[in-house]
Short mmCIF file of C-alpha atoms in Angstrom, two decimals:
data_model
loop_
_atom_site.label_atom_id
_atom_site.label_comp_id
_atom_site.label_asym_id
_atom_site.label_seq_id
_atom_site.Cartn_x
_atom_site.Cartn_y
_atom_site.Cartn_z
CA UNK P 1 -10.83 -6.09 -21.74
CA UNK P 2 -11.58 -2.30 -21.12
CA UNK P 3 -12.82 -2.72 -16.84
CA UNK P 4 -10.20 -1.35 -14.66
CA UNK P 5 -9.49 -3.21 -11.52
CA UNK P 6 -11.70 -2.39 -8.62
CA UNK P 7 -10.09 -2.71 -5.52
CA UNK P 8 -6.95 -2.27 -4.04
CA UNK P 9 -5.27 -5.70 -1.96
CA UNK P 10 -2.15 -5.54 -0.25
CA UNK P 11 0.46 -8.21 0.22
CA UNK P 12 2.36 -7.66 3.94
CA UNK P 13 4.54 -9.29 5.79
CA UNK P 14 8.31 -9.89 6.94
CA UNK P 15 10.96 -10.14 5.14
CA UNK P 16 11.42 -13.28 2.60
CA UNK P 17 8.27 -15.02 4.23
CA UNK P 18 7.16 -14.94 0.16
CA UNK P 19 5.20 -12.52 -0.70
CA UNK P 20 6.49 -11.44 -3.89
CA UNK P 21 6.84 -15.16 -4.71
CA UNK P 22 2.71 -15.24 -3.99
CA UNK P 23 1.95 -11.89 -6.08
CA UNK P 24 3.61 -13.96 -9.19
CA UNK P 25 1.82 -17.03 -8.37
CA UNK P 26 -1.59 -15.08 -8.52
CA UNK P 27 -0.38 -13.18 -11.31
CA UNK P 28 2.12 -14.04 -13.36
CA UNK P 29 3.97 -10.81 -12.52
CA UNK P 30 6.83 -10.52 -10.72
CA UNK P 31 7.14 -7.33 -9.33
CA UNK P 32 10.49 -7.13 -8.04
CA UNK P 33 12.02 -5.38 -11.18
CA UNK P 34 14.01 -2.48 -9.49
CA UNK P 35 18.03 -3.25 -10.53
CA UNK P 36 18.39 -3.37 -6.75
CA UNK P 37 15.71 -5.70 -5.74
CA UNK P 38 17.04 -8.36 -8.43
CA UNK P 39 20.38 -8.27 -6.72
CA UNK P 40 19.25 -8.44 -3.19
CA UNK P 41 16.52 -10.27 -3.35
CA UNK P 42 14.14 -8.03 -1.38
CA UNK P 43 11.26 -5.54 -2.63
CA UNK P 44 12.77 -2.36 -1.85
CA UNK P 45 9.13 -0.23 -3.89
CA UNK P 46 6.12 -0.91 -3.52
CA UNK P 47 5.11 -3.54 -6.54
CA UNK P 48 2.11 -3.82 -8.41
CA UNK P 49 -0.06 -6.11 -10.59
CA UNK P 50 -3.28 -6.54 -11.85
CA UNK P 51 -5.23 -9.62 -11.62
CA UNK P 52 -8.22 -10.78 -12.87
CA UNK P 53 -10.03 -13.51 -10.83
CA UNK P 54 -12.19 -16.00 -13.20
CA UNK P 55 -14.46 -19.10 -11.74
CA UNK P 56 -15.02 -21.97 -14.28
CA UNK P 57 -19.10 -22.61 -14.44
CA UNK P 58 -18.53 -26.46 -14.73
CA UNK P 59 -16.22 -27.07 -12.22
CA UNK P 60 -16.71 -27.65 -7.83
CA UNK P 61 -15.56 -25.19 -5.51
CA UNK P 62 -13.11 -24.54 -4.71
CA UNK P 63 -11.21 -25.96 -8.00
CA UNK P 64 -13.48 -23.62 -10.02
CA UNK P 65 -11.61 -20.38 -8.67
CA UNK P 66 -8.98 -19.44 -11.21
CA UNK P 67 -6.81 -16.53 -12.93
CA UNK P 68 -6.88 -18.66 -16.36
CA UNK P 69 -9.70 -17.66 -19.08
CA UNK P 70 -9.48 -21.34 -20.08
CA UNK P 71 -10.09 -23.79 -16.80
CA UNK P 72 -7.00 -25.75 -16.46
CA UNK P 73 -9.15 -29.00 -15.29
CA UNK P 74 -11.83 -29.19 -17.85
CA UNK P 75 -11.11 -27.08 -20.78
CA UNK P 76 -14.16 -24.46 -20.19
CA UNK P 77 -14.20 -21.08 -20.56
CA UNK P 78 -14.29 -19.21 -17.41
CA UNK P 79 -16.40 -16.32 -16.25
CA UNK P 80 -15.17 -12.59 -15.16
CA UNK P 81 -15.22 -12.37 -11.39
CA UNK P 82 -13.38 -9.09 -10.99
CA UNK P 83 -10.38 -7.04 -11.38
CA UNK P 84 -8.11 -7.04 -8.07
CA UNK P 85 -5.06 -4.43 -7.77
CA UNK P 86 -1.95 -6.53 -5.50
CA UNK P 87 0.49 -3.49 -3.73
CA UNK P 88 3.30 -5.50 -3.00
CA UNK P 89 4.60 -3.96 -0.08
CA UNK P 90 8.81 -4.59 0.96
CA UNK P 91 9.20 -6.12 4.44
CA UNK P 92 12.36 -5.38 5.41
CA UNK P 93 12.22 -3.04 8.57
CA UNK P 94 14.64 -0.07 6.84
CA UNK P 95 11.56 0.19 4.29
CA UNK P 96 8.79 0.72 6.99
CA UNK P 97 7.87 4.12 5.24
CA UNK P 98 7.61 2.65 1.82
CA UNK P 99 5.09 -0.22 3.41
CA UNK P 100 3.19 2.96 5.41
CA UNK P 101 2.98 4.56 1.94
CA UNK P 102 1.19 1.69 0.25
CA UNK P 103 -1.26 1.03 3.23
CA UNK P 104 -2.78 4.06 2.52
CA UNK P 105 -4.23 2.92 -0.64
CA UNK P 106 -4.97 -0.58 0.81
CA UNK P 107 -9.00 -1.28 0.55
CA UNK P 108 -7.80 -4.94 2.30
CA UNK P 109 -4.90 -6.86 3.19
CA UNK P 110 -2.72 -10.05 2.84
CA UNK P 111 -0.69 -10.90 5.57
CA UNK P 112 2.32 -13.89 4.67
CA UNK P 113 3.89 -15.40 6.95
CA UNK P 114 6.24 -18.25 6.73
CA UNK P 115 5.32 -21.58 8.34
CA UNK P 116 9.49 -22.23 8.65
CA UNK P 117 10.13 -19.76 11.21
CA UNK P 118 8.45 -18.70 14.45
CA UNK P 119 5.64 -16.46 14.44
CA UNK P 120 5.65 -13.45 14.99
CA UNK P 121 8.82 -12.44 13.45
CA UNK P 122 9.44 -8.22 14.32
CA UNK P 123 8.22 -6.84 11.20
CA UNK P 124 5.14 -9.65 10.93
CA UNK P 125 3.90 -7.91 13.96
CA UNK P 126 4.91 -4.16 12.69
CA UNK P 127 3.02 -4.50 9.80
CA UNK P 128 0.06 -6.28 11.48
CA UNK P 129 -0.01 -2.88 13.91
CA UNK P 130 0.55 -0.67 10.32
CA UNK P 131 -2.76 -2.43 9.01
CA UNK P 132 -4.83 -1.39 12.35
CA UNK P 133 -3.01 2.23 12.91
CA UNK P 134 -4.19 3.06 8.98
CA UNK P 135 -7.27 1.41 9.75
CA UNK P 136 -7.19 -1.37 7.17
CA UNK P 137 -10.27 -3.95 8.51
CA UNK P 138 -10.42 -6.69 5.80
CA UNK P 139 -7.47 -8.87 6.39
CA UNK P 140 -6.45 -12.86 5.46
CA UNK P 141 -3.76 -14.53 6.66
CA UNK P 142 -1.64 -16.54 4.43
CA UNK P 143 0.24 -19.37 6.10
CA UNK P 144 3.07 -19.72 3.25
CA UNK P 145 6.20 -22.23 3.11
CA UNK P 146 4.15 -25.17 3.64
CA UNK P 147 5.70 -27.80 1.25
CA UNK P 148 9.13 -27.43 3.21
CA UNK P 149 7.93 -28.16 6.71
CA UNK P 150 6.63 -31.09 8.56
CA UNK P 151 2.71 -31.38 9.42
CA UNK P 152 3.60 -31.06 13.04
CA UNK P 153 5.71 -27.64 12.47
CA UNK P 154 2.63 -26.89 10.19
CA UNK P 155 0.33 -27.03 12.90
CA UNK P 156 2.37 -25.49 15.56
CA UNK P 157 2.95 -22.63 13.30
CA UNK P 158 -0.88 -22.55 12.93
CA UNK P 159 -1.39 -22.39 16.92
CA UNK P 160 1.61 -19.69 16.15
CA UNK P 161 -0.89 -17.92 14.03
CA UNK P 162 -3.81 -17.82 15.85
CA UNK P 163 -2.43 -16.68 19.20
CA UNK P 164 -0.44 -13.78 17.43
CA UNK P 165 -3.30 -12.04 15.69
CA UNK P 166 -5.66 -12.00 19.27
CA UNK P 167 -6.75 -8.46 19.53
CA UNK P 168 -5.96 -7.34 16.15
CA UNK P 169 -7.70 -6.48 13.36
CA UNK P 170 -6.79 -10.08 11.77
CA UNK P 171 -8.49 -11.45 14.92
CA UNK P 172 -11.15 -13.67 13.12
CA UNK P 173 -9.55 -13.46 10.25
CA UNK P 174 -8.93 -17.06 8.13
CA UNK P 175 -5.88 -18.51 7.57
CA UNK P 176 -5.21 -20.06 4.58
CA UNK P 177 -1.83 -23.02 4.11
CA UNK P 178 -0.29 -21.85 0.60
CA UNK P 179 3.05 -23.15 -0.97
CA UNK P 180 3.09 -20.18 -3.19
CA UNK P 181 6.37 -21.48 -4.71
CA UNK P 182 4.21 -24.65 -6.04
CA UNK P 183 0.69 -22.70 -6.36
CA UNK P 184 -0.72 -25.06 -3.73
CA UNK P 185 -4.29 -23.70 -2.73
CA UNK P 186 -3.93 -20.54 -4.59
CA UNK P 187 -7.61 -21.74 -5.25
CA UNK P 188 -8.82 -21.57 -2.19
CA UNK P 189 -6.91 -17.97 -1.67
CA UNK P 190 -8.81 -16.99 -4.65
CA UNK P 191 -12.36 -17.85 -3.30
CA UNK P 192 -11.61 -16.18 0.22
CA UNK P 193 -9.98 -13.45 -1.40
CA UNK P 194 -14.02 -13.20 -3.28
CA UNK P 195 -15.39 -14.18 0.03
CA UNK P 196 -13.69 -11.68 2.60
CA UNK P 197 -12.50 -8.97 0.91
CA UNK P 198 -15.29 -6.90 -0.91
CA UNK P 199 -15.18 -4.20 -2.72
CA UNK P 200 -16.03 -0.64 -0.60
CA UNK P 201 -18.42 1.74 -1.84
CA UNK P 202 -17.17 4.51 -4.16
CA UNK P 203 -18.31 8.07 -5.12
CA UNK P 204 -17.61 9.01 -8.27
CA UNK P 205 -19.67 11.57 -7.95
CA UNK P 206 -17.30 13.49 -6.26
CA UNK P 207 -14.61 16.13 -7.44
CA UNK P 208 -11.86 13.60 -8.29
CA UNK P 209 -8.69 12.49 -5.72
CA UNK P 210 -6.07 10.21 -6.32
CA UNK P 211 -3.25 9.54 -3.92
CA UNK P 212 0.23 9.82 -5.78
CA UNK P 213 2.19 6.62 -5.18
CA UNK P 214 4.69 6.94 -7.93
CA UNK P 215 5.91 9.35 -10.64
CA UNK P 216 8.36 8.83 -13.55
CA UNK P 217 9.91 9.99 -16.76
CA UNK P 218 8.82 7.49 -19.65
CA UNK P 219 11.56 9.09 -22.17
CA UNK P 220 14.57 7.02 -22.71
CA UNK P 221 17.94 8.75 -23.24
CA UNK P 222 18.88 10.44 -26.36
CA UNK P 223 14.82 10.89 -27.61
CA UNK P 224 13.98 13.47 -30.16
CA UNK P 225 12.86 16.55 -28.59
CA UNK P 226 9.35 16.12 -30.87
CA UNK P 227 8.67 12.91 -29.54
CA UNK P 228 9.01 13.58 -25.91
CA UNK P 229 6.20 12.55 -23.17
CA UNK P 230 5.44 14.22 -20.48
CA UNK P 231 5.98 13.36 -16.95
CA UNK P 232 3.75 10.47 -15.60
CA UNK P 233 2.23 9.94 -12.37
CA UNK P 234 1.05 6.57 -10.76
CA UNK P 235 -1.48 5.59 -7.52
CA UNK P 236 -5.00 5.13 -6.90
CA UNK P 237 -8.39 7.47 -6.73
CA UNK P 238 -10.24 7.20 -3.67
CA UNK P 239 -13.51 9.23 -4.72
CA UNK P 240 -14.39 10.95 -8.57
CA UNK P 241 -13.14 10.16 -12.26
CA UNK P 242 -10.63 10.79 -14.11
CA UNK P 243 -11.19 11.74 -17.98
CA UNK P 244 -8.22 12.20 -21.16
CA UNK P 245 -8.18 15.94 -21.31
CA UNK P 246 -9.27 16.70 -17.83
CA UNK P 247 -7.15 19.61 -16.25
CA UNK P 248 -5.59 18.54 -13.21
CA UNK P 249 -3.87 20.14 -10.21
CA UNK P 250 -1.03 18.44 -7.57
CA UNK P 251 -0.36 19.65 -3.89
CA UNK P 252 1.99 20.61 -2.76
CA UNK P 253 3.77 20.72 -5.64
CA UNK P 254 7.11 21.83 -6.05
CA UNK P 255 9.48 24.09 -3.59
CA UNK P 256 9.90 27.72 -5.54
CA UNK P 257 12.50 30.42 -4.08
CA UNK P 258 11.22 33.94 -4.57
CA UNK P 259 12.78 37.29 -3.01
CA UNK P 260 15.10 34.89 -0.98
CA UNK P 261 11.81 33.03 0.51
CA UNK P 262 11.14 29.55 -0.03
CA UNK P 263 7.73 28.51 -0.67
CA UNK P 264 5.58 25.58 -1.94
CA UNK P 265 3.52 26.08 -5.34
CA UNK P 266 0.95 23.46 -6.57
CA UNK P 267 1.47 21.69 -10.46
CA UNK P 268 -1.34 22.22 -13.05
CA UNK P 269 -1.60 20.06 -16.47
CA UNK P 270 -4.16 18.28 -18.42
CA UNK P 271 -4.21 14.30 -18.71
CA UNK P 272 -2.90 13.44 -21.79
CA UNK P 273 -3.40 9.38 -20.98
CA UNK P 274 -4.52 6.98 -18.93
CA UNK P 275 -3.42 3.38 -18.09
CA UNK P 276 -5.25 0.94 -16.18
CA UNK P 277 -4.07 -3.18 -15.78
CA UNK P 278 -1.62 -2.92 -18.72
CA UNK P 279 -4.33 -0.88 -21.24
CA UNK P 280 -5.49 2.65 -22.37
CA UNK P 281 -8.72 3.91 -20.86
CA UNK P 282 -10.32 7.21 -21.88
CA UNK P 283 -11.85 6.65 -18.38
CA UNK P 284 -11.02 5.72 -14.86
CA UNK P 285 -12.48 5.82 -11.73
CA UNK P 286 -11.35 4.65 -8.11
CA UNK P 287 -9.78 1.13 -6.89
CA UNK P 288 -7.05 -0.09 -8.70
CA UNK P 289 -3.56 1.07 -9.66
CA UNK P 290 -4.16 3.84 -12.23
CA UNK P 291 -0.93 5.56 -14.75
CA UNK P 292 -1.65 9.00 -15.51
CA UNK P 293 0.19 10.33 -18.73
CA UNK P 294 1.01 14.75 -18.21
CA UNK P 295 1.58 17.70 -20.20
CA UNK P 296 4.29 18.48 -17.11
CA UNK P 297 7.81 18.76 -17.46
CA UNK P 298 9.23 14.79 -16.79
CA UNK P 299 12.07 16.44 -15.04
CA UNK P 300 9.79 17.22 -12.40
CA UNK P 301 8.02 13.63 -12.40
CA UNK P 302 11.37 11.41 -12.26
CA UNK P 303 12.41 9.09 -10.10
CA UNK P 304 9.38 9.12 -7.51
CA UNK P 305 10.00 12.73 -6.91
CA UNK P 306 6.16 13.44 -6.91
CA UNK P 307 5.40 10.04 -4.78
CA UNK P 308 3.27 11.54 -1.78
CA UNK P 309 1.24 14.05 -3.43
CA UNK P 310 -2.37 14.00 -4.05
CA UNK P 311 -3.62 14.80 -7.79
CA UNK P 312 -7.61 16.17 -8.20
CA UNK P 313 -10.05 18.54 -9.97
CA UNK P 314 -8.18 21.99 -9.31
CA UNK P 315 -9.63 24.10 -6.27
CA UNK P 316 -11.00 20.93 -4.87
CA UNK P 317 -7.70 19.64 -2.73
CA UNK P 318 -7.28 19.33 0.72
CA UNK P 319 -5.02 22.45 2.34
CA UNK P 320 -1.35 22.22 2.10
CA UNK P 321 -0.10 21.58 6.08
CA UNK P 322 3.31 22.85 7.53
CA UNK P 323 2.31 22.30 10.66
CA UNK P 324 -1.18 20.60 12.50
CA UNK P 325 -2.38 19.54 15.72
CA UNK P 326 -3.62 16.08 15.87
CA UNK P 327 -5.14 13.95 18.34
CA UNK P 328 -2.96 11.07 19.60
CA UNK P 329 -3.18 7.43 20.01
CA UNK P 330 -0.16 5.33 20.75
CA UNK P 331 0.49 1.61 21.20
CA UNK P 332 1.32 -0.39 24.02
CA UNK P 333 4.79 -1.32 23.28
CA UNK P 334 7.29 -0.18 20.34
CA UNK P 335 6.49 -3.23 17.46
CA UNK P 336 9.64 -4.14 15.60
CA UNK P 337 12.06 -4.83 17.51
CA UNK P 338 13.21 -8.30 19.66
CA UNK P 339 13.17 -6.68 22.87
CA UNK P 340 9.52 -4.67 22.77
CA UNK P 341 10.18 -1.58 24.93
CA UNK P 342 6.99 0.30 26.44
CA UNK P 343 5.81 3.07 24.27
CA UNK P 344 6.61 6.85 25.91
CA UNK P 345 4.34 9.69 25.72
CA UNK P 346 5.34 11.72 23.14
CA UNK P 347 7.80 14.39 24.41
CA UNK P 348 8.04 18.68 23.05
CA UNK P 349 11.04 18.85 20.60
CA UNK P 350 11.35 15.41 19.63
CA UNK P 351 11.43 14.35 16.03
CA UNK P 352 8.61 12.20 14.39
CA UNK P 353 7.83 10.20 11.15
CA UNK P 354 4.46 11.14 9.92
CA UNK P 355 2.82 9.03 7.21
CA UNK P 356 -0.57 10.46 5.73
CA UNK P 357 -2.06 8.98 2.35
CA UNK P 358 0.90 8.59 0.27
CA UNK P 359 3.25 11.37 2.06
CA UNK P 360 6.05 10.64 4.27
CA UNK P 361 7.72 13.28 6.64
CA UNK P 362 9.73 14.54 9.41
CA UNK P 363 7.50 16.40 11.98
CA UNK P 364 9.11 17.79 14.93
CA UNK P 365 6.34 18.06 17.98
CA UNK P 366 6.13 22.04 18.93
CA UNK P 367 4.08 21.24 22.19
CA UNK P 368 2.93 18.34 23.79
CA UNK P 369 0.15 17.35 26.23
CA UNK P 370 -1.65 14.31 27.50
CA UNK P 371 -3.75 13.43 24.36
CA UNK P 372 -3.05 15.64 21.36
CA UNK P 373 -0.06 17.52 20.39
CA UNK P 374 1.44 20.40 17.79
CA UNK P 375 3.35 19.29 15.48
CA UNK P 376 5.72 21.79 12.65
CA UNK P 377 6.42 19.10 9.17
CA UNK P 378 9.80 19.21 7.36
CA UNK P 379 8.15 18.89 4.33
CA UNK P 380 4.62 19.85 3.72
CA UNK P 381 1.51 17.20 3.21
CA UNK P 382 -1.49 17.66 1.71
CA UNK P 383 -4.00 16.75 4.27
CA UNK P 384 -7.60 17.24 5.62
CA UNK P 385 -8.97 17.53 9.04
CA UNK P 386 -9.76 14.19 10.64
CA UNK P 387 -7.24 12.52 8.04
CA UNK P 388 -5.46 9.51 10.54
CA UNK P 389 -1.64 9.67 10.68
CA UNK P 390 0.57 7.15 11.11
CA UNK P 391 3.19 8.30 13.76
CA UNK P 392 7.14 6.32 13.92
CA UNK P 393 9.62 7.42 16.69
CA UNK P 394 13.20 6.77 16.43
CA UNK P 395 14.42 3.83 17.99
CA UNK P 396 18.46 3.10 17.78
CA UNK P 397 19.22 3.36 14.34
CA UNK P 398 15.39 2.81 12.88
CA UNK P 399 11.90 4.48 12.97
CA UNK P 400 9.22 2.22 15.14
CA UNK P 401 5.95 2.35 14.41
CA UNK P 402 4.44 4.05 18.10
CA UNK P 403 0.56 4.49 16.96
CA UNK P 404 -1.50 7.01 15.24
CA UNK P 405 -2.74 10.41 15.29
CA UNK P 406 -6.38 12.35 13.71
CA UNK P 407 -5.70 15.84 12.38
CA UNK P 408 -7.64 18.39 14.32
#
């Protein structure tokens, strides 16, 4: 099937609460593959997989909702719903930057949590803030774990549930009782998924943009110089198309040293391939998890070193920032942590983690006043004025989310 997937979902939640476990039950894919993550058990990147939701034309609702092009119930074949992108976001709190980084291209959200433990746990509620500081609205709440508790601890964690997301965006949101482990009401998941979470409005009209999730070096070791590839990058347009042959340009780039200077020059190439859900498209537009094969060096693509940077029609690209004033908004209370401390105003000369689209940096704040402050970045980001921000101070030994910030 040549149709790309069309919107972006992400999977949140704390740590172990399942929700790798439900990305393979949805999918098929497990997308813990990382050396690391096998070992530990925990998503330490952000996973992906593509899923294509089907509904059987003979069979009641919700039983007709299905991944399966041949209904498990009745034999039929089912009908093409659409094509759904999962970002698999790690819950542990060390990896809150990596979780930031995916919310950006998050058109709507999953939130797991675990009907065996007490809700909220710290980084349930972190990433519940994360989804309303990067202004994710569309949001379901899956109530996992269910075949290993009692129906009184089932409905207790349920009361859990609904108290916890008050005055969030997952407010009104439903909650659907999964065992993701025995594909219990995936179903059901399936036709509120369809129900709740549409698909936004693109323009492709406009120059293309893709946010720059992941880059890598395809060769393996020992590969004839004649036969290498070039350096691939990975994430998802948010406006335009992308075509085979297309030149492309990437801010900010790489770091170049000139006359004892350091400075920041952007990449240009031509697309030399695109992947989409496992295939080859000569075409792609936004939603969905995209691959985009390079003429560029792969020495310059490996190991995520690209991750952060945003890839578009040359000319067209937001300004490279080293510094920015923004406009501040901070949270009550520090989320994350047992004991939730009251959120400080934020203080000239203090260190910050800045998330915007894909990027992740240091900012240190120049000058500080009641509702916006200056702030100089570590490392550059591509960004455009009125872009939101997601802002993390350091608390002990870890970065807590504190709220969000517009550029000016």
């Amino acid at each position: 099937m040549k149709n790309q997937s069309e919107i972006n979902i992400g999977l949140v939640g704390h740590v172990d609460h399942g929700k790798t476990t439900l990305t393979k039950a949805l999918s098929g894919v497990w997308t813990d593959t990382h050396s690391e993550e096998t070992k530990r058990g925990i998503s330490i990147r952000l996973g992906y997989a593509d899923i294509t939701f089907r509904k059987c034309p003979q069979c009641e609702a919700p039983m007709c909702y299905t991944t399966a092009e041949i209904c498990e119930r009745c034999g039929t074949e089912t009908e093409l719903l659409r094509k759904v992108s999962f970002v698999d976001a790690p819950g542990h709190e060390t990896l809150m930057a990596t979780m930031l980084s995916g919310a950006a291209l998050m058109d709507g959200a999953i939130l797991v949590i675990a009907a065996n433990e007490p809700c909220p746990q710290p980084q349930t509620k972190e990433h519940l803030m994360a989804l309303d500081v990067i202004g994710v609205k569309d949001v379901i709440v899956v109530q996992n774990k269910i075949d290993i508790v009692s129906r009184e601890r089932a409905l207790e964690s349920y009361r859990e549930i609904k108290e916890f997301v008050k005055g969030t965006c997952a407010e009104d949101a439903p909650i659907i009782p999964v065992s993701a482990q025995q594909g219990a009401n995936i179903d059901i998941l399936i036709e509120t998924i369809e129900e709740k979470i549409k698909t936004p409005e693109r323009d492709v009209d406009k120059p293309a943009r893709m946010y720059v999730a992941r880059s890598f070096d395809i060769n393996k070791p020992g590969v004839d110089p004649e036969h290498l590839a070039g350096g691939v990058i990975g994430g998802s347009l948010v406006q335009g198309k992308f075509r085979v042959g297309d030149e492309i340009e990437i801010k900010p780039g790489i770091q170049v040293k000139k006359d004892g200077k350091q400075s920041w020059m952007s990449l240009h190439s031509t697309i030399t391939g695109l992947v989409a859900g496992g295939e080859e498209m000569d075409e792609v537009g936004p939603g969905g998890l995209v691959g985009v094969g390079t003429l560029l060096d792969p020495s310059l693509t490996k190991a995520d070193s690209l991750s952060g940077s945003v890839a578009g029609e040359p000319g067209t690209l937001p300004p490279v920032r080293h510094s920015f004033t923004m406009e501040t908004h901070l949270l009550e209370r520090v989320v994350g942590t047992k004991e939730e401390t009251k959120v400080e105003p934020i203080k000239t000369g203090e260190p910050l983690m800045i998330n915007v689209g894909t990027t992740t940096t240091v900012g240190v704040v120049k000058s500080a006043r009641a509702d916006d402050a200056d702030i100089v970045l570590k490392l550059p980001a591509c960004a455009e004025e009125g872009q939101r921000i997601a802002l993390s101070r350091r608390v002990g030994a870890r970065w807590r989310l504190i709220g969000y910030g517009i550029i000016k």
